[in-house]
Each structure stands twice: as C-alpha cells, then as structure tokens.
Short mmCIF file of C-alpha atoms in Angstrom, two decimals:
data_model
loop_
_atom_site.label_atom_id
_atom_site.label_comp_id
_atom_site.label_asym_id
_atom_site.label_seq_id
_atom_site.Cartn_x
_atom_site.Cartn_y
_atom_site.Cartn_z
CA LEU A 1 -32.84 1.85 -60.61
CA LEU A 2 -34.44 1.54 -57.00
CA GLN A 3 -30.93 0.30 -55.46
CA GLU A 4 -29.26 3.58 -57.06
CA PHE A 5 -32.03 5.69 -55.34
CA SER A 6 -31.63 4.52 -52.19
CA THR A 7 -28.11 4.65 -52.05
CA LYS A 8 -28.60 8.33 -52.68
CA MET A 9 -31.18 8.59 -50.32
CA ASP A 10 -28.42 7.26 -47.86
CA ASN A 11 -26.62 9.95 -48.44
CA VAL A 12 -28.91 13.01 -48.39
CA GLU A 13 -28.30 15.89 -45.92
CA VAL A 14 -31.56 16.46 -43.97
CA ALA A 15 -32.46 19.53 -41.81
CA CYS A 16 -34.33 18.26 -39.43
CA CYS A 17 -35.95 20.59 -36.35
CA MET A 18 -35.59 23.12 -34.33
CA PHE A 19 -35.12 22.66 -30.33
CA GLU A 20 -34.54 24.85 -27.42
CA VAL A 21 -32.05 22.33 -26.41
CA VAL A 22 -29.94 19.61 -28.00
CA ILE A 23 -27.91 17.08 -25.39
CA ILE A 24 -25.22 15.19 -26.92
CA GLY A 25 -24.59 11.75 -25.44
CA GLY A 26 -26.69 9.22 -23.38
CA GLY A 27 -24.69 8.75 -20.65
CA ILE A 28 -25.25 9.69 -16.50
CA SER A 29 -24.25 13.10 -17.41
CA GLY A 30 -26.68 13.45 -20.57
CA LEU A 31 -29.49 11.60 -19.27
CA SER A 32 -29.58 13.84 -15.89
CA ALA A 33 -29.28 16.92 -18.08
CA ALA A 34 -32.26 16.04 -19.47
CA SER A 35 -34.07 14.67 -16.52
CA ARG A 36 -33.53 18.41 -15.18
CA LEU A 37 -35.01 19.89 -18.09
CA MET A 38 -37.98 17.76 -17.90
CA SER A 39 -38.25 17.94 -13.89
CA HIS A 40 -38.28 21.49 -14.56
CA GLY A 41 -40.93 21.95 -17.42
CA MET A 42 -38.12 22.17 -20.08
CA GLU A 43 -39.89 19.65 -22.86
CA ASN A 44 -37.97 21.52 -26.17
CA PHE A 45 -34.75 18.73 -26.52
CA THR A 46 -33.47 15.96 -28.09
CA LEU A 47 -30.74 13.57 -27.04
CA LEU A 48 -28.49 12.18 -29.35
CA GLU A 49 -26.69 8.66 -28.61
CA ALA A 50 -24.17 7.13 -30.97
CA ARG A 51 -24.52 4.12 -29.55
CA ASP A 52 -27.44 1.27 -29.98
CA ARG A 53 -27.56 1.77 -26.30
CA LEU A 54 -27.92 4.23 -23.53
CA GLY A 55 -25.25 4.34 -20.69
CA GLY A 56 -22.14 5.18 -22.24
CA ARG A 57 -19.47 4.04 -19.74
CA MET A 58 -22.03 2.87 -17.67
CA TYR A 59 -22.28 -0.86 -19.58
CA THR A 60 -24.02 -3.70 -18.07
CA ARG A 61 -23.74 -6.62 -19.97
CA SER A 62 -25.78 -9.53 -19.13
CA VAL A 63 -23.58 -13.13 -20.07
CA ASP A 64 -24.40 -16.38 -18.85
CA GLY A 65 -27.09 -14.98 -16.61
CA LEU A 66 -24.37 -13.13 -14.99
CA ASN A 67 -24.79 -9.18 -14.69
CA LEU A 68 -21.23 -8.11 -15.79
CA ASP A 69 -20.01 -3.96 -15.56
CA LEU A 70 -17.80 -3.60 -17.90
CA GLY A 71 -17.29 0.07 -16.84
CA ALA A 72 -17.74 1.95 -13.86
CA GLN A 73 -19.35 -0.26 -11.50
CA TRP A 74 -19.60 1.43 -7.66
CA ILE A 75 -20.80 4.16 -6.38
CA HIS A 76 -18.42 5.84 -4.61
CA GLY A 77 -19.98 7.20 -1.25
CA GLY A 78 -22.64 5.61 -0.21
CA SER A 79 -24.78 8.37 2.08
CA ALA A 80 -26.78 11.30 1.42
CA GLY A 81 -23.88 13.68 0.58
CA ASN A 82 -24.21 11.30 -2.70
CA THR A 83 -26.27 12.63 -5.27
CA LEU A 84 -26.45 9.33 -7.38
CA PHE A 85 -26.78 6.93 -3.62
CA ASN A 86 -29.83 9.38 -3.20
CA TYR A 87 -31.06 8.71 -6.44
CA ALA A 88 -30.77 4.71 -6.60
CA ALA A 89 -32.46 4.94 -2.78
CA LYS A 90 -35.53 6.85 -4.24
CA LYS A 91 -35.80 4.03 -6.83
CA LYS A 92 -35.42 1.31 -5.00
CA LEU A 93 -32.21 -0.09 -6.88
CA LEU A 94 -29.74 -0.88 -3.93
CA GLY A 95 -32.39 -3.63 -2.54
CA ASP A 96 -33.49 -4.23 1.20
CA ASN A 97 -29.73 -3.54 2.36
CA VAL A 98 -27.16 -1.83 1.30
CA LEU A 99 -24.47 -3.83 -0.23
CA ARG A 100 -21.05 -2.70 -0.06
CA GLN A 101 -17.83 -3.75 -2.10
CA GLU A 102 -15.09 -4.89 0.47
CA ASP A 103 -11.44 -3.90 0.14
CA PRO A 104 -10.38 -7.22 -1.16
CA GLN A 105 -6.53 -7.13 1.40
CA PRO A 106 -5.26 -9.88 -1.25
CA THR A 107 -2.81 -12.61 -0.59
CA TYR A 108 0.78 -11.44 -2.00
CA LEU A 109 2.12 -14.03 -3.83
CA LEU A 110 5.75 -13.78 -4.92
CA SER A 111 7.13 -14.59 -8.50
CA ASP A 112 9.30 -17.89 -7.38
CA SER A 113 6.26 -19.53 -6.21
CA ARG A 114 6.02 -18.49 -2.33
CA SER A 115 3.27 -16.63 -0.43
CA MET A 116 4.45 -14.05 2.04
CA SER A 117 3.97 -14.90 5.84
CA THR A 118 1.32 -13.85 7.30
CA ALA A 119 3.59 -11.16 9.39
CA ASP A 120 4.43 -9.74 6.36
CA LEU A 121 0.99 -9.28 4.64
CA GLU A 122 0.09 -7.81 8.08
CA LYS A 123 3.02 -4.84 7.68
CA VAL A 124 2.37 -4.48 3.43
CA TRP A 125 -1.14 -3.53 4.11
CA GLU A 126 -0.63 -1.24 7.25
CA LEU A 127 2.08 0.37 5.17
CA TYR A 128 -0.23 0.90 2.18
CA GLU A 129 -3.29 1.95 3.93
CA GLY A 130 -0.61 5.26 5.10
CA PHE A 131 0.54 5.35 1.56
CA GLU A 132 -3.58 5.64 0.04
CA ASP A 133 -4.67 7.94 2.84
CA GLY A 134 -1.45 10.30 2.98
CA SER A 135 -0.26 9.65 6.31
CA ALA A 136 3.09 8.10 5.02
CA PHE A 137 3.69 11.47 3.25
CA SER A 138 6.11 12.76 6.15
CA PRO A 139 8.43 15.61 5.77
CA LYS A 140 11.18 13.67 4.61
CA VAL A 141 9.23 12.18 1.85
CA LEU A 142 7.88 15.92 1.04
CA GLN A 143 11.46 17.02 0.88
CA GLY A 144 12.16 14.28 -1.42
CA VAL A 145 9.61 15.26 -3.47
CA LEU A 146 10.10 18.68 -3.75
CA GLN A 147 13.68 18.06 -5.08
CA GLY A 148 12.54 15.82 -7.83
CA GLY A 149 11.52 12.75 -6.37
CA ASN A 150 8.87 10.32 -7.32
CA PHE A 151 6.69 10.66 -3.81
CA TYR A 152 5.98 6.62 -4.22
CA ASP A 153 9.23 5.21 -4.29
CA LEU A 154 10.54 7.82 -1.53
CA MET A 155 7.56 6.36 0.46
CA VAL A 156 8.60 2.93 -0.08
CA GLU A 157 12.13 3.82 0.93
CA GLU A 158 11.51 5.75 4.41
CA ALA A 159 8.83 2.90 4.85
CA ILE A 160 11.82 -0.12 4.43
CA GLU A 161 14.31 2.13 6.25
CA ASN A 162 11.83 2.38 9.18
CA ILE A 163 11.37 -1.39 9.32
CA ASN A 164 15.33 -2.45 9.17
CA ASN A 165 15.91 0.34 11.91
CA SER A 166 12.79 -1.34 13.87
CA GLU A 167 13.34 -3.99 17.02
CA ASP A 168 11.26 -6.23 15.28
CA SER A 169 12.78 -6.41 11.95
CA PHE A 170 14.39 -10.23 12.87
CA LEU A 171 10.21 -10.61 11.88
CA HIS A 172 10.11 -9.67 8.58
CA ASN A 173 11.32 -10.98 4.75
CA VAL A 174 12.49 -6.82 3.88
CA GLU A 175 12.95 -7.91 0.34
CA ASP A 176 9.33 -9.42 0.04
CA ILE A 177 7.56 -6.85 1.70
CA LYS A 178 9.49 -4.16 -0.87
CA ASN A 179 8.76 -6.34 -3.77
CA ALA A 180 4.90 -6.11 -2.45
CA LEU A 181 4.90 -2.57 -1.92
CA ASP A 182 6.71 -1.80 -5.28
CA SER A 183 4.04 -3.56 -7.19
CA SER A 184 1.47 -1.79 -5.02
CA ARG A 185 1.98 1.34 -6.93
CA ILE A 186 -0.78 -0.38 -9.26
CA PHE A 187 -3.30 0.02 -7.00
CA LEU A 188 -3.13 3.53 -7.11
CA GLU A 189 -3.04 4.21 -10.71
CA ILE A 190 -5.77 1.21 -11.15
CA LEU A 191 -7.91 3.47 -8.53
CA ASN A 192 -6.84 6.97 -10.61
CA GLY A 193 -7.10 5.57 -14.19
CA GLU A 194 -3.20 6.46 -15.20
CA GLU A 195 0.24 5.62 -14.27
CA LEU A 196 1.65 7.69 -11.30
CA LYS A 197 4.26 9.47 -13.22
CA LYS A 198 1.56 11.34 -15.21
CA THR A 199 -0.54 12.14 -12.65
CA ASN A 200 -0.82 15.23 -10.48
CA PHE A 201 -1.50 13.07 -7.34
CA GLU A 202 -0.98 16.73 -4.99
CA LEU A 203 -4.03 17.82 -6.83
CA ILE A 204 -5.89 14.24 -6.63
CA ASP A 205 -5.62 14.79 -2.75
CA GLU A 206 -7.44 18.08 -2.18
CA LEU A 207 -10.31 17.08 -3.67
CA PRO A 208 -13.39 15.74 -1.18
CA GLU A 209 -14.22 12.02 -0.69
CA ILE A 210 -17.61 11.08 0.42
CA PRO A 211 -18.07 8.58 2.94
CA GLY A 212 -19.72 5.71 3.09
CA GLY A 213 -17.89 3.24 0.83
CA ASP A 214 -18.57 1.39 -2.74
CA VAL A 215 -21.68 0.89 -3.06
CA ILE A 216 -23.12 -2.40 -5.09
CA LEU A 217 -26.13 -1.74 -7.08
CA PRO A 218 -27.50 -5.30 -7.19
CA MET A 219 -28.80 -5.02 -11.09
CA GLY A 220 -25.92 -3.51 -12.26
CA THR A 221 -25.00 0.29 -13.22
CA ARG A 222 -27.77 -0.12 -16.08
CA SER A 223 -30.52 0.08 -13.35
CA ILE A 224 -29.65 3.69 -12.95
CA ILE A 225 -29.39 3.98 -16.83
CA ASP A 226 -32.84 2.58 -17.31
CA GLU A 227 -34.58 4.42 -14.70
CA LEU A 228 -33.07 7.97 -15.81
CA ALA A 229 -34.20 6.70 -19.52
CA TYR A 230 -38.14 6.60 -18.09
CA ASP A 231 -37.72 9.56 -17.02
CA VAL A 232 -37.02 11.49 -19.67
CA GLY A 233 -39.14 9.71 -22.20
CA LEU A 234 -37.60 7.49 -24.87
CA ASN A 235 -39.45 9.97 -27.47
CA LYS A 236 -36.56 12.78 -25.78
CA LEU A 237 -33.54 9.92 -27.30
CA GLU A 238 -32.17 9.24 -30.47
CA LEU A 239 -29.82 6.22 -30.78
CA GLY A 240 -27.75 5.58 -33.48
CA ALA A 241 -26.89 9.39 -33.90
CA LYS A 242 -23.57 10.18 -34.10
CA VAL A 243 -22.56 13.51 -33.97
CA GLU A 244 -20.03 14.98 -36.52
CA LYS A 245 -19.76 18.96 -36.49
CA ILE A 246 -20.95 21.21 -33.74
CA GLU A 247 -21.50 24.61 -35.37
CA LEU A 248 -21.84 27.84 -33.53
CA ASP A 249 -22.88 31.35 -34.20
CA ASP A 250 -24.24 34.71 -32.27
CA ASP A 251 -27.63 33.04 -32.31
CA TYR A 252 -28.02 29.21 -32.96
CA VAL A 253 -26.17 26.04 -32.76
CA THR A 254 -26.27 23.67 -35.96
CA VAL A 255 -25.51 19.91 -34.87
CA SER A 256 -24.53 17.42 -37.87
CA TYR A 257 -24.87 13.89 -37.02
CA ASP A 258 -25.17 10.28 -38.63
CA ASP A 259 -28.18 8.29 -38.54
CA GLY A 260 -27.45 5.22 -40.34
CA GLY A 261 -25.80 6.48 -43.19
CA MET A 262 -28.25 9.22 -43.40
CA LYS A 263 -26.86 12.52 -42.50
CA LYS A 264 -28.83 15.14 -40.61
CA LYS A 265 -28.69 18.70 -39.04
CA VAL A 266 -30.62 20.03 -36.37
CA THR A 267 -30.87 23.33 -35.16
CA THR A 268 -30.55 24.26 -31.78
CA LYS A 269 -30.56 27.71 -29.31
CA HIS A 270 -28.04 25.89 -26.43
CA VAL A 271 -26.21 22.38 -26.80
CA ILE A 272 -25.30 20.28 -23.72
CA SER A 273 -21.89 17.69 -24.72
CA THR A 274 -21.20 15.25 -22.52
CA LEU A 275 -18.75 13.94 -25.19
CA PRO A 276 -15.80 11.68 -23.38
CA LEU A 277 -12.55 13.92 -22.86
CA GLY A 278 -10.78 11.03 -25.04
CA VAL A 279 -12.87 11.98 -28.00
CA LEU A 280 -12.51 15.82 -27.11
CA GLN A 281 -8.83 15.25 -27.43
CA LYS A 282 -9.01 13.46 -30.20
CA LYS A 283 -11.10 15.93 -31.90
CA SER A 284 -13.25 13.16 -33.18
CA VAL A 285 -16.16 15.74 -33.40
CA GLU A 286 -15.32 19.34 -35.33
CA ILE A 287 -16.40 22.28 -33.68
CA ILE A 288 -16.71 25.35 -35.01
CA PRO A 289 -15.12 27.79 -34.52
CA GLY A 290 -13.71 25.67 -31.62
CA LEU A 291 -13.38 25.73 -27.39
CA GLY A 292 -10.73 28.33 -27.17
CA ASP A 293 -7.01 27.58 -26.43
CA GLU A 294 -7.41 27.80 -23.06
CA LYS A 295 -9.95 24.99 -22.63
CA GLU A 296 -8.15 23.07 -25.52
CA THR A 297 -4.93 23.66 -23.54
CA ILE A 298 -6.87 22.62 -20.28
CA ILE A 299 -8.74 19.18 -22.04
CA GLN A 300 -5.02 18.00 -23.57
CA ASN A 301 -3.41 18.29 -20.04
CA LEU A 302 -6.29 15.78 -18.85
CA ASN A 303 -5.69 12.02 -18.25
CA ALA A 304 -8.39 10.61 -20.33
CA GLY A 305 -7.69 7.42 -18.20
CA ARG A 306 -6.10 4.07 -19.10
CA VAL A 307 -7.52 0.96 -17.67
CA SER A 308 -8.46 -2.51 -18.71
CA LYS A 309 -10.89 -4.08 -16.61
CA ILE A 310 -10.92 -7.80 -17.59
CA PHE A 311 -14.03 -10.62 -16.18
CA LEU A 312 -12.44 -14.03 -16.25
CA ILE A 313 -14.63 -16.38 -16.15
CA PHE A 314 -14.28 -20.36 -14.55
CA ASN A 315 -15.81 -23.42 -15.24
CA GLU A 316 -14.19 -24.64 -12.34
CA THR A 317 -13.24 -22.65 -9.45
CA PHE A 318 -9.83 -22.65 -7.64
CA TRP A 319 -10.40 -20.80 -4.75
CA ILE A 320 -13.93 -20.79 -2.14
CA LYS A 321 -15.59 -17.33 -1.26
CA GLY A 322 -13.64 -15.12 0.60
CA GLU A 323 -10.17 -16.32 -0.85
CA GLY A 324 -9.97 -15.62 -4.55
CA ASN A 325 -8.38 -12.08 -3.85
CA VAL A 326 -4.67 -12.42 -5.23
CA ALA A 327 -2.17 -9.97 -5.47
CA PHE A 328 1.16 -10.45 -7.67
CA ALA A 329 4.23 -9.11 -5.80
CA HIS A 330 6.43 -8.29 -8.61
CA SER A 331 9.81 -7.14 -7.72
CA ALA A 332 10.90 -3.33 -9.06
CA GLU A 333 13.70 -5.07 -11.50
CA GLU A 334 10.49 -7.10 -12.93
CA MET A 335 8.13 -4.53 -13.65
CA GLU A 336 11.00 -2.18 -15.38
CA GLU A 337 12.53 -5.75 -17.76
CA GLY A 338 8.40 -5.97 -18.38
CA ARG A 339 7.96 -2.20 -19.33
CA LYS A 340 11.10 -2.48 -21.72
CA ASN A 341 9.94 -5.58 -22.99
CA LYS A 342 5.80 -4.47 -23.42
CA ASP A 343 4.92 -7.63 -21.38
CA TRP A 344 1.21 -6.68 -19.39
CA ARG A 345 2.05 -8.94 -17.59
CA THR A 346 3.86 -7.35 -15.20
CA SER A 347 1.47 -4.40 -14.70
CA VAL A 348 -0.76 -6.76 -13.03
CA LEU A 349 -1.24 -6.53 -9.58
CA LEU A 350 -4.95 -7.56 -8.40
CA ILE A 351 -7.33 -9.81 -9.37
CA HIS A 352 -10.58 -10.00 -6.96
CA GLU A 353 -13.89 -12.03 -6.28
CA PHE A 354 -17.23 -9.64 -6.27
CA HIS A 355 -20.51 -9.93 -5.32
CA GLY A 356 -23.40 -11.73 -6.34
CA VAL A 357 -20.74 -13.93 -8.68
CA ASP A 358 -19.16 -17.40 -7.60
CA ASN A 359 -17.33 -18.41 -10.66
CA ALA A 360 -15.16 -14.88 -11.32
CA LEU A 361 -13.01 -12.71 -10.97
CA ILE A 362 -11.88 -9.07 -12.03
CA MET A 363 -8.57 -8.55 -13.25
CA TRP A 364 -7.22 -4.46 -13.55
CA VAL A 365 -4.54 -3.33 -15.89
CA PRO A 366 -3.59 0.22 -15.82
CA GLY A 367 -1.25 2.57 -17.88
CA ASP A 368 0.58 1.18 -21.19
CA ALA A 369 -0.04 -1.99 -20.23
CA ALA A 370 -3.85 -1.36 -20.66
CA GLU A 371 -3.48 -0.39 -24.53
CA ILE A 372 -1.06 -3.45 -24.85
CA VAL A 373 -3.92 -5.81 -23.35
CA ASP A 374 -6.85 -4.05 -25.53
CA ASN A 375 -5.20 -5.00 -28.66
CA LEU A 376 -4.52 -8.76 -27.75
CA ASP A 377 -7.26 -11.34 -28.64
CA ASP A 378 -8.90 -13.44 -25.72
CA ASP A 379 -7.15 -16.33 -25.93
CA GLU A 380 -3.76 -14.45 -25.43
CA ILE A 381 -4.95 -12.92 -21.75
CA LEU A 382 -6.33 -16.51 -21.08
CA GLN A 383 -3.27 -17.99 -21.49
CA GLY A 384 -1.07 -15.15 -20.07
CA ILE A 385 -2.82 -15.02 -16.89
CA ALA A 386 -3.65 -18.57 -16.23
CA GLY A 387 0.20 -18.73 -16.20
CA MET A 388 0.78 -16.37 -13.97
CA LEU A 389 -1.48 -17.70 -11.40
CA ARG A 390 0.67 -20.93 -11.59
CA GLN A 391 4.17 -19.36 -11.49
CA PHE A 392 2.68 -17.25 -8.76
CA SER A 393 1.21 -20.02 -6.78
CA GLY A 394 3.54 -22.84 -7.42
CA ASP A 395 0.51 -24.99 -8.33
CA PRO A 396 0.26 -26.07 -12.07
CA GLU A 397 -3.16 -27.72 -12.16
CA ILE A 398 -5.00 -23.44 -11.58
CA PRO A 399 -7.47 -23.96 -14.65
CA VAL A 400 -7.32 -21.57 -17.22
CA PRO A 401 -10.80 -19.30 -17.26
CA TYR A 402 -12.84 -20.69 -20.16
CA LYS A 403 -13.71 -16.89 -21.21
CA ILE A 404 -13.22 -13.24 -20.04
CA VAL A 405 -15.66 -10.40 -21.02
CA ARG A 406 -14.45 -7.03 -21.33
CA ASN A 407 -15.40 -3.68 -23.62
CA THR A 408 -11.55 -2.15 -24.70
CA TRP A 409 -12.25 1.36 -23.87
CA THR A 410 -8.59 2.62 -24.93
CA LYS A 411 -9.90 2.07 -28.09
CA ASP A 412 -13.56 2.28 -28.31
CA PRO A 413 -13.54 4.86 -30.67
CA LEU A 414 -16.74 6.30 -28.47
CA ALA A 415 -14.97 6.69 -25.21
CA LEU A 416 -11.04 6.67 -25.70
CA GLY A 417 -10.50 6.11 -22.26
CA THR A 418 -12.08 4.88 -19.03
CA TYR A 419 -12.05 7.59 -16.22
CA THR A 420 -10.38 11.15 -16.14
CA SER A 421 -7.54 12.30 -13.77
CA PRO A 422 -5.40 15.21 -13.74
CA GLY A 423 -2.37 14.97 -15.72
CA LEU A 424 0.92 16.96 -14.61
CA ASN A 425 -0.24 20.27 -15.12
CA THR A 426 -3.29 20.54 -14.77
CA GLN A 427 -4.65 22.84 -11.79
CA PHE A 428 -8.17 22.54 -9.44
CA GLN A 429 -9.36 25.93 -11.16
CA ASP A 430 -9.02 24.08 -14.85
CA TYR A 431 -12.23 22.05 -14.19
CA ILE A 432 -14.13 25.51 -13.22
CA GLU A 433 -12.82 26.61 -16.19
CA LEU A 434 -13.86 23.59 -18.54
CA SER A 435 -17.84 23.80 -17.36
CA LYS A 436 -17.90 27.59 -17.88
CA PRO A 437 -20.42 27.93 -21.05
CA ILE A 438 -19.23 29.09 -24.28
CA PRO A 439 -18.74 31.66 -25.27
CA THR A 440 -20.24 33.41 -22.07
CA ALA A 441 -22.43 32.47 -19.26
CA GLU A 442 -24.91 35.60 -20.81
CA ASN A 443 -24.96 34.08 -23.89
CA PRO A 444 -24.62 29.83 -22.75
CA ARG A 445 -24.66 28.29 -26.62
CA LEU A 446 -22.51 25.15 -25.76
CA LEU A 447 -21.65 24.01 -22.23
CA LEU A 448 -19.44 20.95 -21.69
CA ALA A 449 -20.24 18.12 -18.92
CA GLY A 450 -19.49 14.68 -18.16
CA GLU A 451 -17.21 13.11 -15.53
CA HIS A 452 -14.08 14.95 -16.76
CA ALA A 453 -15.92 18.42 -15.84
CA HIS A 454 -16.86 18.47 -12.48
CA HIS A 455 -14.54 20.42 -10.10
CA LEU A 456 -14.94 18.42 -7.07
CA HIS A 457 -15.93 14.63 -8.04
CA SER A 458 -14.51 13.63 -11.33
CA ALA A 459 -13.96 10.70 -12.02
CA THR A 460 -17.32 9.32 -10.89
CA MET A 461 -20.17 8.61 -11.70
CA HIS A 462 -22.02 11.09 -9.55
CA GLY A 463 -19.39 13.48 -10.50
CA ALA A 464 -20.92 13.02 -14.31
CA ARG A 465 -24.56 12.88 -12.79
CA LEU A 466 -23.86 16.19 -11.24
CA SER A 467 -22.21 17.91 -14.05
CA GLY A 468 -25.29 16.94 -16.53
CA ILE A 469 -27.48 18.49 -13.76
CA GLU A 470 -25.23 21.89 -12.59
CA GLN A 471 -24.80 22.55 -17.03
CA ALA A 472 -29.15 21.93 -17.25
CA ASP A 473 -29.35 24.45 -14.56
CA LYS A 474 -27.36 27.53 -16.29
CA ILE A 475 -29.76 26.93 -19.58
CA LEU A 476 -32.72 26.48 -17.03
CA ASP A 477 -31.53 29.79 -15.37
CA PHE A 478 -30.94 32.18 -18.38
CA LEU A 479 -34.25 30.99 -19.83
CA GLY A 480 -35.83 32.09 -16.54
CA ASN A 481 -37.63 28.29 -16.14
CA LEU A 482 -35.66 27.28 -12.88
CA ASN A 483 -37.60 27.29 -9.57
#
C-alpha cells in the first residue's frame, strides 16, 4: 500500500507559487538575467534548470585532476568591450596575468606519410589567413559566387592559379598546398559550427569581432558559472526541473515542469526562456499558443551547431610542448570519398594542445561527421585517431590515447547542438526579431534569450550573457524598476 501511494504521489500535479518572473535555463544567459534582476531589486523570481548542474553548454568536468571544458572554453575578445571579460576580471577569475590561446599554426601531415615542406607550410598559413579575414575575397571570387560558385572553392582555385603563375612557383609542391587548403575549409566549419554549404558566411562577415584574442579561464568556464550562481543565490535556483510546457494568456504565463517524477506548475507574469536553439527546433517544450510564424521560421532557418569536441588523453605523449599541433591534409577526393562512406576521419583536420595540460590534445569534428562521432563508442574513436596519426606521420609506434573525454552535444536532449550560425536563409534582422517580446513589447510575457538570440554576438558566451541581461532589462523597464 505504501509503495502504491508513493507511486501515485510521484505523478500528482502540484500548483506551486506565483512569481513575477520565471527564468528557464541555468546557463550563462539565464544566470545573467537572474543576476540582473537581483541587482535592480527584483527578487520575486525563480530559475528552473533541467540538469542536475548549472552552466548548460559551459561545462567544466574534472578528470584525473584536469579541468576540461567540454563545451565553451574561451572568452572571445579579451578587452573592455566584452561584458564577460569585464565580469571575469572583476571577479578575479583570470589570474595575475591574462592568458590567451595561441593560434595553433599546425604542422600539416599528408595521407602518404609525408610532412609538408617549410616553404609550403608558410604559404598555406599565409593564404588561409586571407581566407579567414576575407582579404582573399577578390572581385573574381565575388563574380564566381554571384554565378552560383562556392566561395571557398573559388578562393582555393584562385590561390593555386596565382602560385602557378608566380616566379617562385618552383619552390612549392602545388598539389600539397592545394590538399592543405582543401582540408582547411574544416577550420572555418569548426569556427562557425556547421558545414560551409549550410552557412551564410556573408552575414557572419558582417558581425563585429571584439579585439583581444581568445582568453583562457584558468579554472575553466565553471568559475564564471559559480560566481553568477553566488550572485543570484542558491535559494533562487531549482535544479532537476525539466520544463515541458509554457502556456501564455493575456495576463499570466503557466510553466509546467517535471521535478524528479512529480509534475509541477508555476504561474508568473513574465518568462525568460533560454532554451537552446536545437531544443526550440525540435519543439521538445510545448509553447502555447506558439511563438508565431515569423519566429518559428527564423528558428528553423538557423543552424543549431554540429561540432564534436573530444579530449584525447595519453599515458605517454609523442610530442614536446609547443609541437603537438597537427593538421591532416586530406585531398578533396579523399574527403568526398569519406563523405560517401560516412567515414568521420576525413572530416578531422586538427588536433592541438591547450593551456595547462601536458598529456592531452583536443580533436574537433564538424558537420555530418560530428553526428556520426557522437554515436560511436569511445574505443572506435580511440583506434580511429591513433590509426590516422600513424598513417599520416609514418610512425607506427604513436600510442593510442588511453581515454577520451567528451559530451555528445548533438544528441544531448537538453542541447541538441553546440553553437549557432546563420543558415543560408538567415538575415541580420532575424536575430533582432527573435529577441522581441511575445506577444508585444508593451505586454512582455515571453522573452527568448541565449547565444542564438543576440544580434551582434551570437555563438559566444558574451553574446549569451548580453542576451540574458537585455531581456531582463526589458522586464525591469516594463515594471518601472530600471534605474
């Protein structure tokens, strides 16, 4: 009888409290919104987080004494123009001296076990910098794009043509350079979270970049999350609260959630939802009456991000510090064959060192291959990367890493993606539209926040933070509490 009673109690629907604001999601956006409300005297709120931890895609995990950031890792833009950099500095989270991640500038290895010459390596680095900063986007490339060509292929084609026509062409192995440049498209896919063919790079180029490089958080991104949680107060945070439904009417919003098997409801006047883009796309949380056709279309047009970030942990290293950055120069034919056969290894360009850890490297896998990798067991990945290193280096004694550490973000039901990028049909105005309150600015019941909802700094931690702050300000302004 007691067991039967307990089971029934687990399924009972409990109507909880009345709050002025409910924040959905305990990542940096939700916590920043909560902190903003607190700092302006608004304490009648609660924050619901589905996981048993805070941070969302800012996830520092301690493994064998190492602090590994399985999601976001660097503050992009270490200068006073970055709200997150300023917060980390104020909270003394950056150490005595600001540390910055250096560009890896890897050694390119070829599939026939050769290394590229120094002259060819320097040429590849020089050309790729032009690809990345847009200076290689010549009138000829632009004309080709307008005629339906792929901008990256056109830049490679023009770069190779220029080498062949130069006086020092005899110094270079042009085929090796072409293979390295063809492979290096994966750099851009890693940076922007999706394959080039699905990304609006013209829009990405229009977005501002904050100077100051990529700043390292010595204790991991968890240090930011811990400070924000302290600012807010643990009594305002409810973990293990998985939101299932958001229902709006003219005056109130009802949020239904699962709390360890018990169904609960909370009523509020305003909701700030930081549900990730992938969750919104899948409609894992029911929103009644919906977000509206325009917002729904924008959400579906954006890319939720598909990048698998994997830490390779070695018992014994095969590199010395500063020499562990390796790029695999696949030919265009090898990559096409890999795509046909769903071989994730031909989508691996880079493994590299990172600050503070001597016996581990980071491997990145973007796009379709990220989804493949996220569904493989650890041993397949360990053997696969060891085989690649041995093949491309020509060294059969390179050790197999003894473990990998990762979070499979593309299939994590509470993320369903990594960091967003504009899809082919995305326009700049779309980000502004996403941040508009529902139903209206004059009646802000539901507001969307997160790294996908900031018009200038999407796909970054500081963009997510700003989004949360700005949406909190709209509620404070509505309530007349903003000073």
